[in-house]
Amino acid sequence: MTFTDTLLLAFRNLRQSRLRTSLTTLGVAIGIASLAGMVSLGVGLQEQVVGRLTQSGVFDSITVTSGRANIPGMGGMGLGRVAGRGGRGGRGGPGNTTPTQPAAPLDDAAVARFAALSHVRDAYPTLRIPMSYQYDGRTNAALAAGIPESSRGEGAFQSITHGTFFPDATGASVMLTLEMAQQLKADAPGSLIGQTLELSYADSAPNAQGTPEFVAGVQVTRVSLPFTIVGIVERDPAPGANLGLSAIMIPLEQARAINARAIANPQAFLQGAAPQTRRYTAVTVRVTSAANTQDVQDQIKAMGFTAFSLNDALQGAKRAFLVLDILLALVGSIALAVSSLGIVNTMVMSILERTREIGIMKAIGGSDRDVRGIFLVEAATIGLIGGMAGIVLGWGVGRFINIGANIYIERQGGTAGDLFSLPWWLILGAMAFALFVSLVAGSYPARRAARLDPIQALRHE
Amino acid sequence: MLHTRHLCRHYPMGGTIVKALDDLSLDVAEGEFLALVGTSGSGKSTLLNLIGGLDQPSAGSLEVRGRDLARMTRDELSLHRRNTVGMIFQSFNLVPSMTAVENVALSLMFAGVPRAERDQRASALLEAMGLGGRQHHRPKELSGGEQQRVAVARALANQPPLLLADEPTGNLDSRTSREIMDLVRTLNERDGKTIILVTHDAALASAYARRTVTLLDGNVISDTGQPAVLERA
Ligand SMILES: Nc1ncnc2c1ncn2[C@@H]1O[C@H](COP(=O)(O)OP(=O)(O)OP(=O)(O)O)[C@@H](O)[C@H]1O
Ligand SMILES: [Mg+2]
């Protein structure tokens, strides 16, 4: 018997018991819908989380510190740590098991070498300068971060709540976090744009212009500079973003200049060294895409530096989502398992009803294979149609839930997004799985039909 | 054409063994028209089912056209049923959901005949059975005689040399019975098909068959013998 004829007979049988066929198919559809819906939810959540994290620019940046130590934790550049590490002169840190190499100096030459690596977009020192600001007669302390021009329009700067990014790379302009802006002007933070913010730092040079002061017994000079507030940025929710938002953001060039003189830089203070040999506590290296992070990180490590990125954390998050997907898929599979029993039941019923017909087919020359083929095709058809319907059903229910959930999320002040994602591999996978399950479920009844004794079958009423 | 030697078909039933056929030896030549008669339970249907390849012997040999059915695999038996024998039954055994032409085409389908050809052949066969106007009727829309003609057409579809009929007229009135038997005789005389007919009806047997074999308790108790003309052939 040809395969086309097998299809012909199978379809005709399915048509004959239309109600039973549709109910069984519906059962499979519900099973597949729940499975595909669950996995779709897992994938959707993963895309939401990983997607937002990736957009934040966290995963394409590498934090380089001198020596070969591993930085524990996630990279925030606290001042205390900066001082502590600086004092150790960049030697291997705690928990370092690799043999200590002579530490390469983390200076402008090193930054230039990082920048020259392939797939590197930008390399710049990570500068966090303790400064104080005067506004409305009050003086407060804040960390000023040097923001490179390459961050324009990226990560946390993709959307700027009020105002704009720095108009140029060198000017005396400043951006604030929304949180800080609200501290300054609770009712209308936006009105700060265009106003002047006085920033001051402690200069280590005794001959600098400004007011001499004594800090820890050392004579320093307070230097005040007027900055124009150009933008206000909502703090990025991504933790440990070393692109980094400090309360105050100034252009990198400004930060470099201040850093070279500020007393907060212990090396600058102790060495009084020329700017080009001055060492940095940390350097940020941005790669062209997150896929290159590991590669560049390894190259930098090979140069004798310590390099750290959140790529490892991203891989961990992806693994966690894989576990979540599997759990969701297992839950979804329960419904499919039930519906596969439905297939077995339907097929066994159908064999009982058609016993005599099977006997006739065998008496006139149908082989075991022919009979088995007919029943397997029937099961597979139920599986495929059920699978297709299930995907449509799962998609529809997912859309529906998504709309409801997003209304809720927006009311709670969150950002709406697709909680369900239906990539092509999930569609194909669900179809293949539906087919597979139905064939497994159909194999026992099909075998039973094929092995029927023709004489008994012909006697059957 | 057909040789059985010490053919047995035993059914173990609880503690005892039912010997439906016991040490039966029989030879049938090509082109014979043989009637199998005997009391109920004498083993007629059992023998016919064995020859038809629906069942397999417990012991002994059963050769049809030089091949021993006792040693055939399930697949070989299905080929035997498809190509070597055609069977008709008392209860017609048509697929109720299929039309006459579909029922006939079904056996061609198992033989892998392409659709257009099998429809045309099935239709021609029904025409030859005098069912030209009934091709698209389902079994329940046909009379008993018409249904049996469809069954005969189906049995002939793959042009088997051997036709087995198990009380084909058991459900028919005497006039229709004669029509069916005339048809079967034509197949024997005109087309040279070998016929084995199981029947209760001694008159029918003597009217149509040229040889009558009587069974009792699974064995041959009388045989009118092969006609001389056929033994020479
Ligand atoms: N599957 C079976 N299991 C047990 N015994 C069986 C089976 N099939 C047939 N028999 C027995 O074998 C014997 C022969 O049966 P068979 O059907 O061949 O008789 P028959 O000559 O065709 O009778 P009838 O004229 O009534 O149709 C009977 O005694 C019957 O009970
Ligand atoms: Mg019988």
XYZ file of C-alpha atoms and ligand atoms in Angstrom:
726
model
C 0.000 0.000 0.000
C 1.336 3.442 -0.869
C 1.700 6.167 1.750
C -0.885 8.305 -0.020
C -3.408 5.492 0.297
C -2.556 5.094 3.967
C -3.295 8.804 4.401
C -6.517 8.408 2.444
C -7.793 5.597 4.660
C -6.645 7.291 7.867
C -8.344 10.596 7.022
C -11.501 8.804 6.065
C -11.550 7.006 9.390
C -10.976 10.254 11.274
C -13.808 11.917 9.357
C -16.125 9.074 10.204
C -15.873 9.558 13.941
C -15.798 13.312 13.690
C -16.907 14.135 17.216
C -14.434 11.812 18.856
C -11.632 12.987 16.596
C -12.306 16.640 17.338
C -12.546 16.088 21.071
C -9.278 14.188 21.143
C -7.651 16.813 18.953
C -8.941 19.507 21.277
C -7.398 17.618 24.183
C -4.033 17.606 22.424
C -4.480 21.274 21.560
C -5.015 22.147 25.203
C -1.993 20.075 26.184
C 0.233 21.729 23.596
C -1.212 25.145 24.415
C -0.322 24.745 28.064
C 3.143 23.451 27.241
C 3.877 26.091 24.610
C 2.291 28.776 26.789
C 4.451 27.873 29.756
C 7.680 27.764 27.773
C 6.623 30.919 25.983
C 6.210 32.596 29.355
C 9.665 31.433 30.419
C 11.239 32.695 27.218
C 9.302 35.946 27.394
C 10.405 36.636 30.950
C 13.974 35.798 30.034
C 13.892 38.166 27.076
C 12.444 40.865 29.281
C 15.079 40.504 31.961
C 18.134 39.620 29.907
C 17.079 42.059 27.187
C 16.804 44.931 29.628
C 20.083 43.990 31.250
C 21.822 43.756 27.895
C 20.448 47.116 26.815
C 21.743 48.643 29.980
C 25.237 48.240 28.542
C 26.332 46.202 31.505
C 27.372 43.164 29.585
C 29.584 44.752 26.997
C 31.816 46.408 29.505
C 34.821 44.998 31.329
C 36.272 46.458 34.467
C 40.052 46.202 34.518
C 42.049 46.609 37.666
C 45.748 46.135 38.097
C 47.209 42.870 39.297
C 45.577 39.526 38.911
C 43.148 39.560 41.760
C 39.545 38.689 41.362
C 37.220 41.383 42.473
C 34.631 39.909 44.756
C 31.107 41.176 44.300
C 29.869 43.223 41.431
C 32.184 46.024 40.707
C 31.006 49.166 42.534
C 33.976 51.454 42.922
C 33.715 52.409 46.556
C 36.190 54.933 47.761
C 37.367 52.772 50.635
C 38.278 49.999 48.301
C 39.990 52.403 45.969
C 42.267 53.604 48.712
C 42.901 50.085 49.972
C 43.852 48.725 46.614
C 45.945 51.688 45.735
C 47.983 51.177 48.863
C 48.774 47.633 47.902
C 50.266 48.868 44.683
C 48.154 46.596 42.518
C 49.615 43.315 43.765
C 47.635 40.093 43.787
C 44.639 40.300 46.050
C 43.157 37.830 48.481
C 42.010 34.488 47.154
C 44.377 34.731 44.217
C 45.798 31.314 43.513
C 47.673 31.997 40.293
C 51.359 32.774 40.660
C 51.845 36.484 41.128
C 53.281 38.241 38.120
C 54.833 41.651 38.277
C 51.772 43.887 38.106
C 51.420 45.861 34.915
C 50.791 49.526 35.610
C 47.237 50.610 34.909
C 48.098 53.907 33.283
C 47.285 55.809 30.114
C 49.604 53.530 28.136
C 47.627 50.517 29.337
C 44.355 52.255 28.428
C 45.746 52.837 24.935
C 46.681 49.153 24.643
C 43.163 48.115 25.643
C 41.697 50.521 23.134
C 43.846 48.983 20.407
C 42.480 45.446 20.966
C 40.052 44.269 18.339
C 36.345 44.428 19.203
C 37.042 47.172 21.698
C 34.894 50.216 21.223
C 36.282 52.394 23.953
C 38.595 52.202 26.928
C 38.710 54.850 29.600
C 39.605 55.128 33.243
C 36.772 54.559 35.655
C 36.774 57.763 37.625
C 34.698 58.360 40.726
C 35.772 61.565 42.376
C 34.459 62.626 45.745
C 33.333 66.215 45.379
C 31.060 68.563 47.154
C 28.415 70.744 45.583
C 26.740 73.964 46.600
C 23.176 74.609 45.703
C 20.732 76.977 47.268
C 23.196 77.809 50.035
C 23.649 74.165 51.120
C 26.801 72.113 50.690
C 26.698 68.349 50.194
C 29.070 65.586 49.226
C 28.628 63.454 46.143
C 30.582 61.138 43.889
C 31.264 62.590 40.471
C 31.622 60.067 37.678
C 33.505 60.708 34.463
C 31.217 59.817 31.587
C 32.888 59.151 28.225
C 31.513 60.551 25.012
C 30.931 56.953 23.847
C 28.155 56.570 26.399
C 26.068 59.122 24.567
C 22.653 57.603 23.795
C 23.565 54.284 25.401
C 22.486 52.324 28.401
C 21.227 54.629 31.084
C 21.522 57.547 28.677
C 19.163 56.066 26.086
C 16.437 58.166 27.508
C 17.146 61.315 29.407
C 14.291 62.389 31.610
C 14.975 66.108 31.387
C 17.434 68.014 29.220
C 20.138 66.368 27.092
C 23.452 64.546 27.214
C 26.598 66.725 27.486
C 26.634 69.144 24.539
C 30.369 68.451 24.034
C 33.037 66.151 25.413
C 35.020 68.723 27.359
C 32.692 71.490 28.554
C 31.842 72.215 32.159
C 28.453 70.597 32.071
C 26.914 68.177 34.520
C 24.126 65.646 34.560
C 22.321 64.607 37.714
C 20.414 61.547 38.697
C 16.702 62.081 39.045
C 17.014 61.123 42.684
C 19.499 63.894 43.349
C 17.580 66.402 41.264
C 14.547 65.669 43.393
C 16.606 66.295 46.488
C 17.566 69.678 45.125
C 14.140 70.609 43.830
C 11.468 68.185 44.847
C 8.534 69.771 43.032
C 10.106 70.513 39.646
C 13.389 68.731 39.064
C 13.156 69.615 35.370
C 13.522 73.306 36.108
C 17.128 72.663 37.203
C 18.193 72.408 33.563
C 20.318 75.394 32.633
C 21.104 76.319 36.221
C 24.609 76.430 37.588
C 25.910 73.926 40.077
C 29.077 74.826 41.962
C 31.336 71.760 42.293
C 34.416 71.788 44.458
C 37.209 69.344 45.129
C 40.274 69.287 47.306
C 43.317 70.069 45.193
C 46.583 68.475 46.265
C 48.777 71.189 44.789
C 49.617 73.778 47.418
C 49.857 76.547 44.859
C 46.447 75.994 43.385
C 43.966 78.777 43.266
C 41.394 78.609 46.012
C 41.018 78.418 49.734
C 43.785 76.536 51.621
C 42.487 73.999 54.104
C 43.960 71.191 56.192
C 42.714 67.678 55.646
C 44.200 65.014 57.906
C 47.074 67.232 58.644
C 47.906 67.891 55.023
C 47.431 71.269 53.469
C 44.996 71.176 50.544
C 43.218 73.779 48.583
C 39.502 73.792 47.934
C 38.878 74.562 44.266
C 35.372 75.466 43.128
C 34.211 75.226 39.544
C 30.871 76.329 38.071
C 29.086 73.596 36.067
C 25.903 73.939 34.034
C 23.205 71.355 34.650
C 22.321 69.942 31.191
C 20.483 66.719 31.903
C 18.686 64.625 34.461
C 18.828 60.852 34.158
C 16.621 58.322 35.815
C 18.840 55.942 37.736
C 19.185 52.704 35.890
C 17.660 49.825 37.808
C 20.443 47.496 36.652
C 22.584 46.739 39.677
C 26.285 47.289 39.618
C 26.274 49.074 36.337
C 29.836 50.226 36.142
C 28.992 52.451 33.250
C 27.831 53.879 36.188
C 25.664 56.513 37.491
C 26.909 58.419 40.408
C 24.813 61.187 41.758
C 26.759 63.620 39.562
C 28.005 62.919 36.059
C 30.566 65.100 34.357
C 32.362 64.636 31.013
C 35.260 62.224 31.233
C 37.757 64.898 30.190
C 36.672 67.113 33.064
C 36.956 64.179 35.440
C 40.455 63.359 34.163
C 41.613 66.889 34.751
C 40.163 67.012 38.251
C 41.368 63.525 39.066
C 44.911 64.503 38.165
C 44.884 67.079 40.921
C 42.358 65.919 43.462
C 43.664 64.813 46.830
C 41.196 61.973 46.768
C 43.487 60.294 44.277
C 46.084 58.857 46.627
C 48.573 58.198 43.902
C 48.322 61.717 42.629
C 48.739 62.891 46.146
C 51.671 60.676 47.084
C 53.565 60.619 43.837
C 52.822 64.008 42.450
C 53.584 62.187 39.226
C 53.180 63.473 35.711
C 49.676 62.746 34.358
C 50.841 60.264 31.691
C 52.470 57.900 34.224
C 49.690 58.291 36.729
C 47.952 55.024 37.561
C 44.258 54.412 37.653
C 42.393 52.296 40.092
C 40.157 50.873 37.411
C 39.639 51.145 33.683
C 36.435 50.444 31.846
C 36.706 48.677 28.503
C 33.638 48.643 26.270
C 33.444 45.964 23.596
C 31.449 46.117 20.360
C 29.036 43.405 21.425
C 28.433 41.272 24.476
C 29.551 38.231 22.484
C 33.124 39.551 22.489
C 33.243 40.274 26.183
C 34.809 36.977 27.205
C 37.399 37.076 24.474
C 38.568 40.609 25.237
C 38.475 39.874 28.938
C 40.834 36.943 28.409
C 43.213 39.039 26.324
C 43.364 41.688 29.026
C 44.015 39.059 31.661
C 46.845 37.737 29.513
C 48.418 41.201 29.694
C 48.670 40.797 33.448
C 45.632 42.718 34.590
C 42.598 41.708 36.493
C 39.506 41.871 34.363
C 35.953 41.417 35.444
C 32.672 41.581 33.602
C 29.078 40.783 34.320
C 29.116 38.376 31.435
C 29.595 35.563 33.943
C 26.552 36.791 35.816
C 24.606 36.945 32.539
C 25.522 33.342 31.781
C 24.367 32.460 35.274
C 21.082 34.264 34.707
C 20.612 32.418 31.445
C 21.222 29.121 33.201
C 18.700 30.068 35.855
C 16.153 30.804 33.153
C 16.878 27.476 31.531
C 15.959 25.789 34.801
C 12.821 27.939 34.973
C 11.943 26.975 31.385
C 12.350 23.300 32.185
C 10.167 23.612 35.272
C 7.491 25.466 33.317
C 7.727 22.893 30.541
C 7.229 20.100 33.068
C 4.120 21.779 34.422
C 2.880 22.272 30.861
C 3.630 18.643 30.062
C 1.137 17.383 32.595
C -1.755 18.532 30.443
C -0.077 17.022 27.408
C 0.421 13.721 29.209
C -3.285 13.642 29.992
C -4.183 14.416 26.411
C -1.848 11.713 25.155
C -3.831 9.256 27.256
C -6.823 10.658 25.388
C -5.180 9.614 22.143
C -4.567 6.112 23.448
C -8.169 5.897 24.604
C -9.578 7.150 21.318
C -7.457 4.800 19.278
C -8.302 1.782 21.419
C -11.991 2.662 21.153
C -11.631 3.023 17.454
C -9.971 -0.388 17.171
C -12.837 -1.944 19.108
C -15.315 -0.328 16.763
C -13.412 -1.224 13.665
C -12.276 -4.721 14.607
C -14.328 -6.314 11.893
C -13.098 -3.809 9.342
C -9.514 -4.620 10.323
C -10.326 -8.316 9.855
C -11.705 -7.587 6.398
C -8.644 -5.584 5.439
C -6.399 -8.421 6.503
C -8.526 -11.071 4.758
C -8.222 -9.272 1.447
C -4.468 -8.849 1.716
C -3.696 -5.991 4.079
C -0.417 -6.621 5.886
C 0.370 -5.868 9.523
C 2.342 -2.867 8.285
C -0.593 -1.510 6.300
C -2.903 -1.678 9.319
C -0.315 -0.233 11.679
C 0.398 2.564 9.230
C -3.257 3.583 9.087
C -3.528 3.826 12.854
C -0.225 5.632 13.252
C -1.205 8.183 10.632
C -4.491 8.721 12.453
C -2.637 9.365 15.705
C -0.096 11.592 13.989
C -2.855 13.602 12.326
C -4.557 14.170 15.652
C -1.166 15.198 17.051
C -0.295 17.596 14.237
C -3.673 19.285 14.041
C -3.840 19.398 17.831
C -0.336 20.852 17.882
C -1.211 23.594 15.409
C -4.433 24.440 17.186
C -2.593 24.322 20.486
C -0.019 26.863 19.386
C -2.723 29.215 18.154
C -4.664 28.680 21.370
C -1.581 29.134 23.549
C -0.628 32.267 21.652
C -4.123 33.699 22.000
C -4.356 32.997 25.714
C -0.836 34.384 26.164
C -1.800 37.618 24.351
C -4.867 37.887 26.502
C -2.968 37.411 29.763
C -0.261 39.749 28.516
C -2.723 42.571 27.927
C -4.175 42.106 31.396
C -0.788 41.832 33.052
C 0.528 44.912 31.295
C -2.427 46.988 32.423
C -1.581 45.919 35.955
C 2.159 46.516 35.519
C 1.609 49.988 34.115
C -0.733 50.837 36.927
C 2.013 49.779 39.319
C 4.392 52.123 37.524
C 6.306 49.451 35.612
C 7.184 49.273 31.961
C 4.928 47.162 29.745
C 6.520 44.410 27.726
C 5.860 41.040 26.147
C 5.708 38.509 28.935
C 5.157 35.746 26.394
C 7.485 35.130 23.541
C 6.811 32.680 20.722
C 10.020 32.225 18.741
C 10.024 29.987 15.671
C 11.976 27.261 17.446
C 9.207 27.021 20.017
C 6.549 26.685 17.315
C 8.512 24.000 15.480
C 9.491 22.327 18.726
C 5.902 22.216 19.958
C 4.737 20.757 16.642
C 7.471 18.151 16.670
C 6.672 17.314 20.268
C 2.956 17.003 19.528
C 3.782 14.663 16.660
C 6.175 12.676 18.802
C 3.762 12.322 21.711
C 0.906 11.291 19.446
C 3.059 8.703 17.695
C 4.145 7.277 21.032
C 0.547 7.268 22.248
C -0.628 5.724 18.961
C 2.043 3.064 18.798
C 0.433 0.702 21.250
C -3.054 0.793 19.693
C -1.530 0.592 16.203
C 0.481 -2.464 17.159
C -2.559 -4.017 18.725
C -4.585 -3.449 15.580
C -1.808 -4.860 13.405
C -1.551 -8.052 15.451
C -5.293 -8.754 15.453
C -6.164 -12.302 14.475
C -8.170 -11.991 11.238
C -10.537 -14.871 12.041
C -11.399 -13.457 15.452
C -11.731 -10.009 13.946
C -14.116 -11.226 11.256
C -16.292 -12.917 13.863
C -16.452 -9.679 15.866
C -19.779 -7.916 15.827
C -2.457 -26.771 -6.832
C -3.169 -27.740 -3.236
C -1.706 -30.544 -1.121
C -2.236 -31.146 2.560
C -0.346 -33.852 4.465
C -1.252 -34.828 8.023
C -2.724 -31.396 8.472
C -3.780 -30.618 12.044
C -5.371 -27.619 13.670
C -5.708 -28.058 17.406
C -7.137 -25.540 19.829
C -6.094 -25.944 23.422
C -9.245 -25.326 25.460
C -8.604 -25.343 29.163
C -7.401 -28.848 29.967
C -8.469 -30.516 26.712
C -7.520 -30.022 23.101
C -10.179 -29.403 20.438
C -9.040 -31.103 17.254
C -10.755 -29.008 14.573
C -8.624 -30.720 11.932
C -6.803 -33.944 12.628
C -4.329 -35.574 10.261
C -6.100 -34.437 7.139
C -4.598 -35.165 3.749
C -6.138 -33.822 0.575
C -5.057 -32.929 -2.949
C -6.828 -30.473 -5.174
C -5.831 -29.941 -8.788
C -5.807 -26.703 -10.739
C -9.225 -25.854 -12.158
C -11.278 -28.090 -9.859
C -14.648 -27.151 -8.446
C -14.728 -28.841 -5.060
C -17.463 -28.823 -2.443
C -16.601 -29.361 1.216
C -19.565 -30.753 3.135
C -20.035 -32.166 6.583
C -21.906 -31.689 9.803
C -21.585 -28.548 11.796
C -18.283 -28.462 13.637
C -16.643 -30.947 11.310
C -13.858 -28.490 10.485
C -14.900 -27.128 7.078
C -14.385 -23.473 7.933
C -11.172 -24.286 9.766
C -9.756 -25.945 6.654
C -10.888 -23.121 4.415
C -9.323 -20.482 6.704
C -6.049 -22.397 6.690
C -6.037 -22.552 2.895
C -6.914 -18.863 2.805
C -3.939 -18.010 5.011
C -6.105 -16.485 7.740
C -4.826 -19.098 10.150
C -1.838 -21.408 10.402
C -1.668 -25.197 10.962
C -0.684 -26.711 14.301
C 1.078 -29.549 12.516
C 1.443 -31.090 9.079
C 1.943 -29.327 5.797
C -0.307 -27.245 3.623
C 1.093 -26.453 0.216
C -0.595 -24.067 -2.138
C 1.090 -23.726 -5.542
C 4.265 -25.285 -4.175
C 4.599 -23.095 -1.096
C 4.029 -24.404 2.412
C 1.750 -22.066 4.334
C 2.828 -23.645 7.626
C 6.222 -22.032 7.195
C 5.158 -18.618 6.008
C 5.828 -15.434 7.968
C 2.974 -13.043 8.723
C 3.998 -10.875 5.789
C 4.174 -13.811 3.408
C 0.716 -14.897 4.552
C -0.676 -11.468 3.795
C 0.837 -11.663 0.308
C -0.756 -15.094 -0.093
C -4.141 -13.679 0.906
C -3.725 -10.789 -1.465
C -2.493 -12.569 -4.565
C -3.239 -16.278 -4.429
C -6.677 -16.595 -2.892
C -9.919 -14.685 -2.987
C -12.450 -15.329 -0.231
C -16.176 -14.883 0.012
C -18.167 -15.360 3.184
C -21.682 -16.077 4.297
C -21.916 -12.628 5.876
C -20.360 -10.850 2.856
C -17.868 -8.921 5.029
C -17.996 -5.670 3.120
C -16.762 -2.459 4.768
C -20.076 -0.813 5.640
C -18.861 2.769 5.245
C -17.501 2.199 1.750
C -19.390 2.133 -1.509
C -19.351 -0.961 -3.726
C -16.596 0.391 -5.915
C -14.531 1.464 -2.888
C -14.861 -1.991 -1.358
C -13.544 -3.604 -4.512
C -10.828 -0.974 -4.913
C -9.671 -1.566 -1.327
C -8.082 -4.900 -2.170
C -6.351 -3.259 -5.131
C -5.178 -0.532 -2.791
C -3.373 -3.074 -0.628
C -1.750 -4.364 -3.803
C -0.422 -0.874 -4.489
C -2.415 -0.303 -7.682
C -2.543 3.433 -8.502
C -5.803 5.191 -7.826
C -7.053 5.810 -11.348
C -6.315 2.262 -12.437
C -7.921 0.621 -9.426
C -11.098 2.679 -9.718
C -11.371 1.724 -13.346
C -10.671 -1.957 -12.677
C -13.070 -2.096 -9.730
C -15.753 -0.496 -11.809
C -15.222 -2.927 -14.679
C -15.423 -5.896 -12.289
C -18.701 -4.673 -10.823
C -20.010 -4.203 -14.324
C -19.104 -7.808 -15.101
C -20.976 -8.906 -11.973
C -24.061 -7.140 -13.268
C -23.791 -4.296 -10.791
C -23.169 -1.491 -13.281
C -25.803 0.754 -11.731
C -24.922 0.029 -8.090
C -21.317 1.147 -7.956
C -21.776 3.997 -5.519
C -24.183 2.263 -3.192
C -23.125 1.339 0.281
C -23.645 -2.255 1.472
C -26.783 -1.410 3.437
C -28.342 0.030 0.299
C -27.794 -3.263 -1.534
C -29.682 -6.558 -1.408
C -27.965 -9.670 -0.067
C -27.375 -11.011 -3.552
C -25.940 -7.691 -4.676
C -23.681 -7.540 -1.644
C -22.398 -11.026 -2.371
C -21.679 -10.004 -5.964
C -19.639 -7.084 -4.664
C -17.784 -9.559 -2.436
C -17.116 -11.810 -5.432
C -15.854 -8.830 -7.413
C -13.563 -7.922 -4.540
C -12.283 -11.492 -4.247
C -11.425 -11.453 -7.943
C -9.807 -8.030 -7.960
C -6.217 -9.213 -7.633
C -6.851 -12.108 -10.072
C -6.156 -14.994 -7.704
C -6.163 -18.519 -9.132
C -8.027 -19.911 -6.127
C -11.452 -18.861 -4.907
C -12.634 -19.911 -1.437
C -16.295 -19.603 -0.521
C -17.612 -20.324 2.975
C -21.361 -20.877 2.668
C -21.714 -17.971 0.260
C -25.440 -18.599 -0.149
C -26.209 -19.160 3.520
C -27.930 -15.805 3.813
C -29.629 -15.819 0.424
C -32.917 -17.159 -0.891
C -32.838 -20.077 -3.311
C -33.206 -18.015 -6.464
C -30.436 -15.589 -5.532
C -28.346 -18.539 -4.372
C -28.573 -20.045 -7.812
C -27.589 -16.757 -9.425
C -24.493 -16.527 -7.248
C -23.631 -20.179 -7.841
C -24.046 -19.722 -11.592
C -21.631 -16.839 -11.382
C -19.133 -18.950 -9.468
C -19.488 -21.775 -11.982
C -18.759 -19.349 -14.801
C -15.580 -18.300 -13.025
C -14.564 -21.947 -12.837
C -15.488 -22.988 -16.335
C -14.745 -19.840 -18.298
C -11.822 -18.385 -16.316
C -10.323 -21.601 -14.952
C -10.420 -20.535 -11.323
C -10.070 -23.320 -8.811
C -13.080 -23.225 -6.472
C -13.453 -24.627 -2.985
C -16.986 -24.245 -1.744
C -18.076 -24.958 1.811
C -21.758 -25.708 2.102
C -24.389 -27.514 4.143
C -26.589 -27.907 1.149
C -25.959 -31.317 -0.427
C -28.191 -30.507 -3.396
C -26.247 -27.342 -4.123
C -22.979 -29.246 -3.840
C -24.027 -31.933 -6.265
C -25.564 -29.424 -8.661
C -22.458 -27.308 -9.060
C -19.345 -29.046 -7.794
C -17.655 -31.801 -9.729
C -16.153 -33.299 -6.614
C -17.486 -33.476 -3.081
C -15.346 -34.063 -0.008
C -17.113 -34.874 3.246
C -15.512 -34.068 6.576
C -16.260 -35.460 10.004
C -14.422 -34.549 13.175
C -11.637 -32.911 11.268
C -11.011 -35.659 8.808
C -12.120 -36.774 5.331
C -14.701 -39.516 5.497
C -15.654 -39.553 1.827
C -14.341 -38.119 -1.413
C -16.034 -38.510 -4.790
C -12.559 -38.229 -6.279
C -10.918 -36.034 -8.826
C -12.586 -36.079 -12.219
C -10.509 -37.935 -14.766
C -10.411 -35.049 -17.163
C -8.701 -32.895 -14.581
C -6.280 -35.562 -13.469
C -4.930 -35.682 -16.982
C -4.538 -31.954 -17.204
N -10.936 -20.396 17.898
C -11.382 -21.586 18.274
N -11.156 -22.020 19.500
C -11.590 -23.246 19.903
N -12.252 -24.083 19.121
C -12.519 -23.709 17.863
C -12.091 -22.444 17.373
N -12.478 -22.346 16.071
C -13.131 -23.518 15.787
N -13.147 -24.334 16.844
C -13.728 -25.648 16.915
O -13.266 -26.382 15.827
C -14.294 -27.210 15.328
C -14.478 -26.973 13.833
O -15.039 -25.696 13.628
P -15.420 -25.150 12.213
O -15.798 -23.748 12.334
O -14.328 -25.459 11.256
O -16.689 -26.017 11.852
P -17.574 -25.978 10.561
O -17.434 -27.278 9.927
O -17.254 -24.786 9.762
O -19.004 -25.817 11.166
P -20.285 -25.022 10.608
O -20.851 -25.835 9.544
O -21.170 -24.916 11.768
O -19.775 -23.703 10.154
C -15.538 -26.895 16.133
O -15.692 -27.906 17.099
C -15.222 -25.608 16.777
O -15.833 -25.517 18.032
Mg -18.261 -23.009 9.161
